[in-house]
Coordinates of C-alpha atoms in Angstrom, one line a residue:
M1 CA 33.6 113.9 54.2
Q2 CA 36.3 115.9 55.9
W3 CA 36.6 119.5 56.8
D4 CA 38.6 120.2 53.6
D5 CA 35.6 119.0 51.6
L6 CA 33.2 121.5 53.3
I7 CA 32.5 124.6 51.1
G8 CA 32.3 127.8 53.2
H9 CA 31.8 128.3 56.9
K10 CA 35.5 128.5 57.7
Q11 CA 34.9 131.2 60.3
Q12 CA 32.5 129.0 62.2
L13 CA 35.0 126.2 62.1
E14 CA 37.7 128.4 63.5
W15 CA 35.4 129.6 66.3
F16 CA 34.8 126.0 67.4
R17 CA 38.6 125.2 67.3
T18 CA 39.2 128.3 69.4
A19 CA 36.6 127.1 71.9
M20 CA 38.2 123.6 72.0
R21 CA 41.6 125.0 72.6
A22 CA 40.3 127.1 75.5
N23 CA 38.3 124.1 76.8
R24 CA 35.1 126.3 76.7
L25 CA 32.8 124.3 74.4
A26 CA 29.2 124.8 75.4
S27 CA 26.8 121.9 75.7
S28 CA 23.9 123.3 73.6
F29 CA 24.1 125.0 70.2
L30 CA 21.6 126.5 67.8
F31 CA 22.8 126.5 64.2
V32 CA 20.7 129.0 62.2
G33 CA 20.8 130.0 58.6
P34 CA 19.1 129.5 55.2
N35 CA 18.2 126.0 54.1
A36 CA 20.7 123.8 52.3
I37 CA 23.9 125.9 52.9
G38 CA 25.7 123.2 54.9
K39 CA 24.5 123.6 58.5
R40 CA 23.7 119.9 58.9
T41 CA 26.9 118.8 57.2
F42 CA 28.8 121.1 59.6
A43 CA 27.0 119.6 62.6
R44 CA 27.9 116.0 61.5
L45 CA 31.5 116.9 60.8
L46 CA 31.7 118.4 64.3
A47 CA 30.2 115.2 65.7
K48 CA 32.8 113.1 63.8
S49 CA 35.6 115.3 65.0
L50 CA 34.5 115.0 68.6
L51 CA 33.9 111.2 68.4
C52 CA 37.1 110.2 66.6
K53 CA 39.6 108.8 69.0
H54 CA 42.6 109.2 66.6
G55 CA 42.1 112.8 65.5
A56 CA 43.6 115.8 67.3
G57 CA 40.7 116.9 69.5
E58 CA 41.6 120.6 69.9
Q59 CA 42.1 120.9 66.1
L60 CA 38.8 119.1 65.3
S61 CA 40.6 116.9 62.8
P62 CA 39.0 113.5 62.5
C63 CA 41.1 110.8 60.9
G64 CA 38.4 109.8 58.6
V65 CA 39.3 106.1 58.5
C66 CA 38.7 104.7 62.0
E67 CA 35.6 102.8 63.1
D68 CA 34.1 105.9 64.8
C69 CA 34.4 108.0 61.6
A70 CA 33.0 105.2 59.5
Q71 CA 30.0 104.8 61.8
V72 CA 29.3 108.6 61.8
E73 CA 29.3 108.5 58.0
A74 CA 27.0 105.5 58.0
H75 CA 24.6 107.1 60.6
T76 CA 25.2 104.1 62.9
H77 CA 27.4 105.5 65.6
P78 CA 25.9 104.6 69.0
D79 CA 26.9 107.9 70.5
L80 CA 25.4 110.1 67.8
I81 CA 21.6 110.6 67.9
E82 CA 20.0 112.2 64.9
V83 CA 16.4 113.4 65.0
A84 CA 14.4 115.2 62.3
K85 CA 10.8 116.1 61.5
P86 CA 9.1 113.2 59.6
A87 CA 8.2 114.2 56.1
D88 CA 4.4 113.7 56.8
K89 CA 4.4 115.8 60.0
A90 CA 4.0 119.6 60.4
V91 CA 5.9 119.5 63.8
I92 CA 8.5 117.3 65.5
P93 CA 6.5 114.6 67.3
I94 CA 7.1 114.8 71.1
E95 CA 7.6 111.0 71.0
L96 CA 10.9 111.5 69.2
L97 CA 12.0 113.7 72.1
I98 CA 10.8 111.9 75.2
G99 CA 9.3 108.6 74.0
E100 CA 5.8 107.2 73.6
R101 CA 3.3 107.9 76.4
E102 CA 3.7 104.5 78.0
S103 CA 7.5 104.8 78.2
R104 CA 8.0 108.6 78.7
M105 CA 11.6 109.5 79.5
R106 CA 12.7 105.9 78.9
E107 CA 13.3 106.5 75.2
G108 CA 13.7 109.3 72.8
L109 CA 16.4 112.0 72.3
C110 CA 16.3 113.3 75.9
H111 CA 16.7 109.8 77.3
D112 CA 19.4 108.6 74.8
I113 CA 21.6 111.7 75.3
S114 CA 21.5 111.2 79.1
L115 CA 23.2 107.7 78.8
R116 CA 27.0 107.4 79.2
P117 CA 29.0 107.4 76.0
Y118 CA 29.2 103.9 74.6
S119 CA 32.4 104.2 72.7
G120 CA 33.1 107.8 71.9
R121 CA 34.3 110.8 74.0
K122 CA 30.8 112.3 74.1
K123 CA 27.2 111.7 73.6
I124 CA 26.0 113.9 70.7
A125 CA 22.5 114.7 69.5
I126 CA 21.6 116.6 66.3
L127 CA 18.0 117.9 66.2
D128 CA 17.2 118.9 62.7
D129 CA 14.2 121.1 61.7
A130 CA 14.2 123.0 65.0
D131 CA 11.8 125.5 63.4
A132 CA 9.2 122.7 63.7
L133 CA 9.4 122.4 67.5
N134 CA 6.0 123.4 69.0
V135 CA 5.7 124.6 72.6
E136 CA 5.2 121.1 74.0
G137 CA 8.3 119.8 72.2
A138 CA 10.4 122.8 73.3
N139 CA 9.3 122.4 76.9
S140 CA 10.3 118.7 76.8
L141 CA 13.9 119.8 76.0
L142 CA 14.1 122.2 78.9
K143 CA 15.6 119.8 81.5
T144 CA 18.2 118.6 79.0
L145 CA 19.1 122.1 78.1
E146 CA 19.2 123.5 81.6
E147 CA 21.0 120.4 83.2
P148 CA 23.0 118.9 80.3
P149 CA 24.3 115.4 80.9
T150 CA 28.0 115.1 81.5
D151 CA 30.0 114.7 78.2
S152 CA 27.0 115.6 76.1
L153 CA 26.5 118.0 73.2
L154 CA 23.1 119.0 71.7
I155 CA 22.9 120.8 68.3
L156 CA 19.6 122.2 67.1
V157 CA 19.5 123.2 63.4
G158 CA 17.0 125.8 62.2
T159 CA 16.7 128.6 59.7
S160 CA 16.5 131.8 61.9
L161 CA 16.6 132.9 65.5
Q162 CA 13.1 134.5 65.1
R163 CA 11.5 131.2 64.3
Q164 CA 12.8 129.6 67.6
L165 CA 10.7 129.7 70.7
P166 CA 12.2 131.9 73.5
T167 CA 12.7 128.8 75.7
I168 CA 15.1 127.4 73.1
R169 CA 16.8 130.7 72.1
S170 CA 17.7 131.6 75.6
R171 CA 19.3 128.2 76.5
C172 CA 21.4 127.6 73.4
Q173 CA 24.5 129.4 72.0
A174 CA 23.6 130.6 68.6
I175 CA 25.9 130.1 65.7
I176 CA 24.9 132.0 62.6
F177 CA 25.6 130.5 59.2
R178 CA 25.6 132.8 56.2
P179 CA 24.4 131.9 52.6
L180 CA 27.1 130.5 50.4
A181 CA 28.8 133.0 48.1
T182 CA 27.9 132.7 44.4
E183 CA 31.4 131.2 43.6
Q184 CA 31.0 128.7 46.5
L185 CA 27.5 127.6 45.4
S186 CA 28.7 127.3 41.8
Q187 CA 31.5 125.0 43.0
L188 CA 29.0 122.9 45.0
L189 CA 26.6 122.7 42.0
L190 CA 29.4 121.2 39.8
R191 CA 30.5 118.8 42.6
N192 CA 27.0 117.5 43.0
G193 CA 26.4 117.1 39.3
V194 CA 23.4 119.5 39.2
V195 CA 25.0 121.2 36.2
D196 CA 27.9 120.0 34.0
N197 CA 29.7 123.2 33.1
A198 CA 31.0 126.3 34.9
D199 CA 29.0 128.9 33.0
A200 CA 25.7 127.2 33.8
A201 CA 26.7 126.7 37.4
Q202 CA 27.6 130.4 37.8
E203 CA 24.3 131.5 36.2
L204 CA 22.2 129.2 38.4
A205 CA 24.1 130.1 41.5
G206 CA 23.4 133.7 40.9
L207 CA 19.7 133.1 41.2
C208 CA 19.7 131.1 44.5
R209 CA 21.1 133.3 47.3
G210 CA 23.5 130.7 48.4
S211 CA 21.1 127.7 48.8
L212 CA 21.8 124.4 47.1
A213 CA 18.2 123.2 47.6
E214 CA 16.9 126.3 45.8
A215 CA 19.4 125.8 43.0
R216 CA 18.1 122.2 42.5
L217 CA 14.6 123.4 42.2
L218 CA 15.4 126.3 39.9
F219 CA 17.3 124.0 37.6
D220 CA 13.8 123.1 36.3
P221 CA 13.4 125.3 33.1
E222 CA 9.7 125.5 33.5
L223 CA 10.0 126.8 37.0
R224 CA 12.6 129.4 35.9
E225 CA 10.2 130.5 33.2
F226 CA 7.4 130.8 35.8
R227 CA 9.8 132.9 38.0
K228 CA 9.9 135.5 35.2
S229 CA 6.1 135.7 35.3
L230 CA 6.0 135.9 39.1
L231 CA 8.5 138.8 39.1
G232 CA 6.5 140.5 36.4
W233 CA 3.2 140.3 38.4
L234 CA 4.9 141.5 41.6
S235 CA 6.5 144.5 39.8
S236 CA 3.4 145.6 38.0
R237 CA 1.6 148.8 38.9
H238 CA -1.6 146.9 39.8
L239 CA -1.0 143.5 41.3
P240 CA -3.2 140.9 39.5
I241 CA -4.5 139.2 42.7
V242 CA -6.6 136.4 41.1
E243 CA -4.0 135.6 38.4
L244 CA -1.2 135.6 40.9
S245 CA -2.9 133.2 43.4
K246 CA -4.3 130.9 40.7
S247 CA -1.1 130.7 38.7
C248 CA 1.0 130.0 41.8
G249 CA -1.5 127.3 42.8
A250 CA -1.3 125.7 39.4
Q251 CA 2.5 125.7 39.5
V252 CA 2.5 124.0 42.8
D253 CA -0.1 121.4 41.9
G254 CA 1.8 120.5 38.7
A255 CA 5.0 119.9 40.6
S256 CA 4.1 116.5 41.9
K257 CA 1.5 114.3 43.6
D258 CA 3.7 114.1 46.6
T259 CA 2.6 116.5 49.4
K260 CA 6.1 117.3 50.5
V261 CA 7.3 118.2 47.0
R262 CA 4.3 120.5 46.5
R263 CA 4.9 122.1 49.9
E264 CA 8.5 122.8 49.1
R265 CA 7.5 124.2 45.7
L266 CA 5.0 126.6 47.3
K267 CA 7.6 127.7 49.9
L268 CA 10.1 128.4 47.1
L269 CA 7.6 130.7 45.3
L270 CA 7.0 132.5 48.5
R271 CA 10.7 132.9 49.1
M272 CA 11.0 134.4 45.6
A273 CA 8.4 136.9 46.5
A274 CA 10.1 137.6 49.9
S275 CA 13.4 138.3 48.2
F276 CA 11.7 140.7 45.8
Y277 CA 10.1 142.7 48.6
R278 CA 13.2 142.6 50.8
D279 CA 15.3 144.2 48.0
I280 CA 12.6 146.9 47.5
A281 CA 12.9 147.6 51.2
L282 CA 16.7 148.0 50.8
L283 CA 16.3 150.4 47.9
Q284 CA 13.6 152.4 49.6
S285 CA 15.5 152.7 52.8
S286 CA 18.8 153.6 51.2
G287 CA 17.5 156.0 48.5
A288 CA 19.5 154.1 45.9
T289 CA 18.1 153.4 42.4
H290 CA 20.3 150.5 41.5
L291 CA 20.4 147.1 43.1
E292 CA 23.7 145.3 43.4
S293 CA 22.8 141.7 42.5
T294 CA 24.1 138.6 40.7
D295 CA 20.5 138.1 39.5
P296 CA 19.7 140.5 36.6
E297 CA 16.1 139.4 36.3
L298 CA 15.4 140.1 40.0
A299 CA 17.4 143.4 39.9
H300 CA 15.4 144.7 36.9
S301 CA 12.0 143.8 38.5
V302 CA 13.0 145.3 41.8
E303 CA 14.3 148.6 40.3
L304 CA 11.2 148.9 38.1
A305 CA 8.8 148.3 41.1
S306 CA 10.9 150.7 43.4
R307 CA 10.5 153.6 41.0
Q308 CA 6.7 153.4 41.2
W309 CA 6.5 152.3 44.9
S310 CA 4.3 154.6 47.0
R311 CA 4.4 152.9 50.4
G312 CA 8.0 153.5 51.4
A313 CA 10.4 151.0 53.1
Q314 CA 7.8 150.1 55.7
G315 CA 5.3 149.0 53.0
A316 CA 7.9 146.7 51.4
I317 CA 8.8 145.3 54.8
D318 CA 5.1 144.6 55.5
C319 CA 5.0 142.6 52.2
W320 CA 8.2 140.8 53.0
N321 CA 6.9 139.8 56.4
R322 CA 3.6 138.7 54.8
C323 CA 5.6 136.3 52.6
L324 CA 7.5 134.9 55.6
L325 CA 4.2 134.4 57.4
A326 CA 2.8 132.5 54.4
M327 CA 5.8 130.2 54.5
E328 CA 5.1 129.4 58.2
Q329 CA 1.4 128.8 57.2
V330 CA 2.6 126.2 54.6
D331 CA 4.5 124.4 57.4
R332 CA 1.3 124.4 59.5
N333 CA -0.6 122.7 56.6
A334 CA -2.9 125.6 55.8
N335 CA -5.3 125.2 52.9
Q336 CA -3.3 126.0 49.8
A337 CA -6.0 127.9 47.9
S338 CA -7.1 130.0 50.9
L339 CA -3.5 130.7 51.8
L340 CA -2.6 132.0 48.3
E341 CA -5.8 134.1 48.0
A342 CA -5.2 135.8 51.3
W343 CA -1.5 136.3 50.6
A344 CA -2.1 137.9 47.3
A345 CA -4.8 140.2 48.6
D346 CA -2.6 141.2 51.6
L347 CA 0.3 142.0 49.3
A348 CA -2.0 144.2 47.2
A349 CA -3.2 146.1 50.3
S350 CA 0.3 146.6 51.8
S351 CA 1.9 147.6 48.5
G352 CA -1.0 150.0 47.4
C353 CA -1.3 148.1 44.1

């Protein structure tokens, strides 16, 4: 992949090119934005640009055909370190950062990035799933962040600044990535073969707030039908706590036997609810009665709920925050049934339903 193949994020690319021309590229970056909008792809393209010996360095234009470019594409470049949270873990194991106990600081990301570049211009590390860093993991990165090795670049990829520990936030330059526009996501859906015609791509993209991962999940007709029910429960005058929690649990359990798939399905349902309450908060705070949205189902439910809402913008914000907290609890492997029951009850209390 080359920069011309990247959909969106042109402003961020120009920012990096400007930094390169001024010779002011920092050593540690924190890429934040919603899941599956291209942050990881951007990080790898940046790494390819910096490691390619034949490209124009200041323009970040990798040739795409040399050995360095090929190795980056194949995830085998000796000067590119890629670390991510294992699928079966709730946090990034500290062993991936500083090595096993018997060989601490002699292996792992912090050791590997401190070595001199083998063949490229820099030593580059991409740490995915930065939201999953616990205090111990974040602390193990402090020396690398405070005293970065010569010719090194560390990129952490997460979803929001608020989910990063202060020790990480204060030591990295944050680059904010926005959700893809509906037209951009529609183009990406067609390119990746998720749908096979422009109308279907446009309709699906309108539901997903710029996230390819969410679009892949919502392509399931059963899930899209359940979404209608979920919006109906959330917009009702009296929130059906038991039906809401049990139905969400059944939807998650029916998704797969794989724990990771079920966890992602649950987080998707919680994101749907979070979007619902966020939009109510926007209407309540602005005094508007109509929601500008590419998602007519969501807009109708939000407008209906907002007309009968009695807790003002703060009540909607409380519900929104409760959904975000529940998503964090999913990542911490909280018991699903207990989580959903508490979540539904708290929504009823905060919304006055």
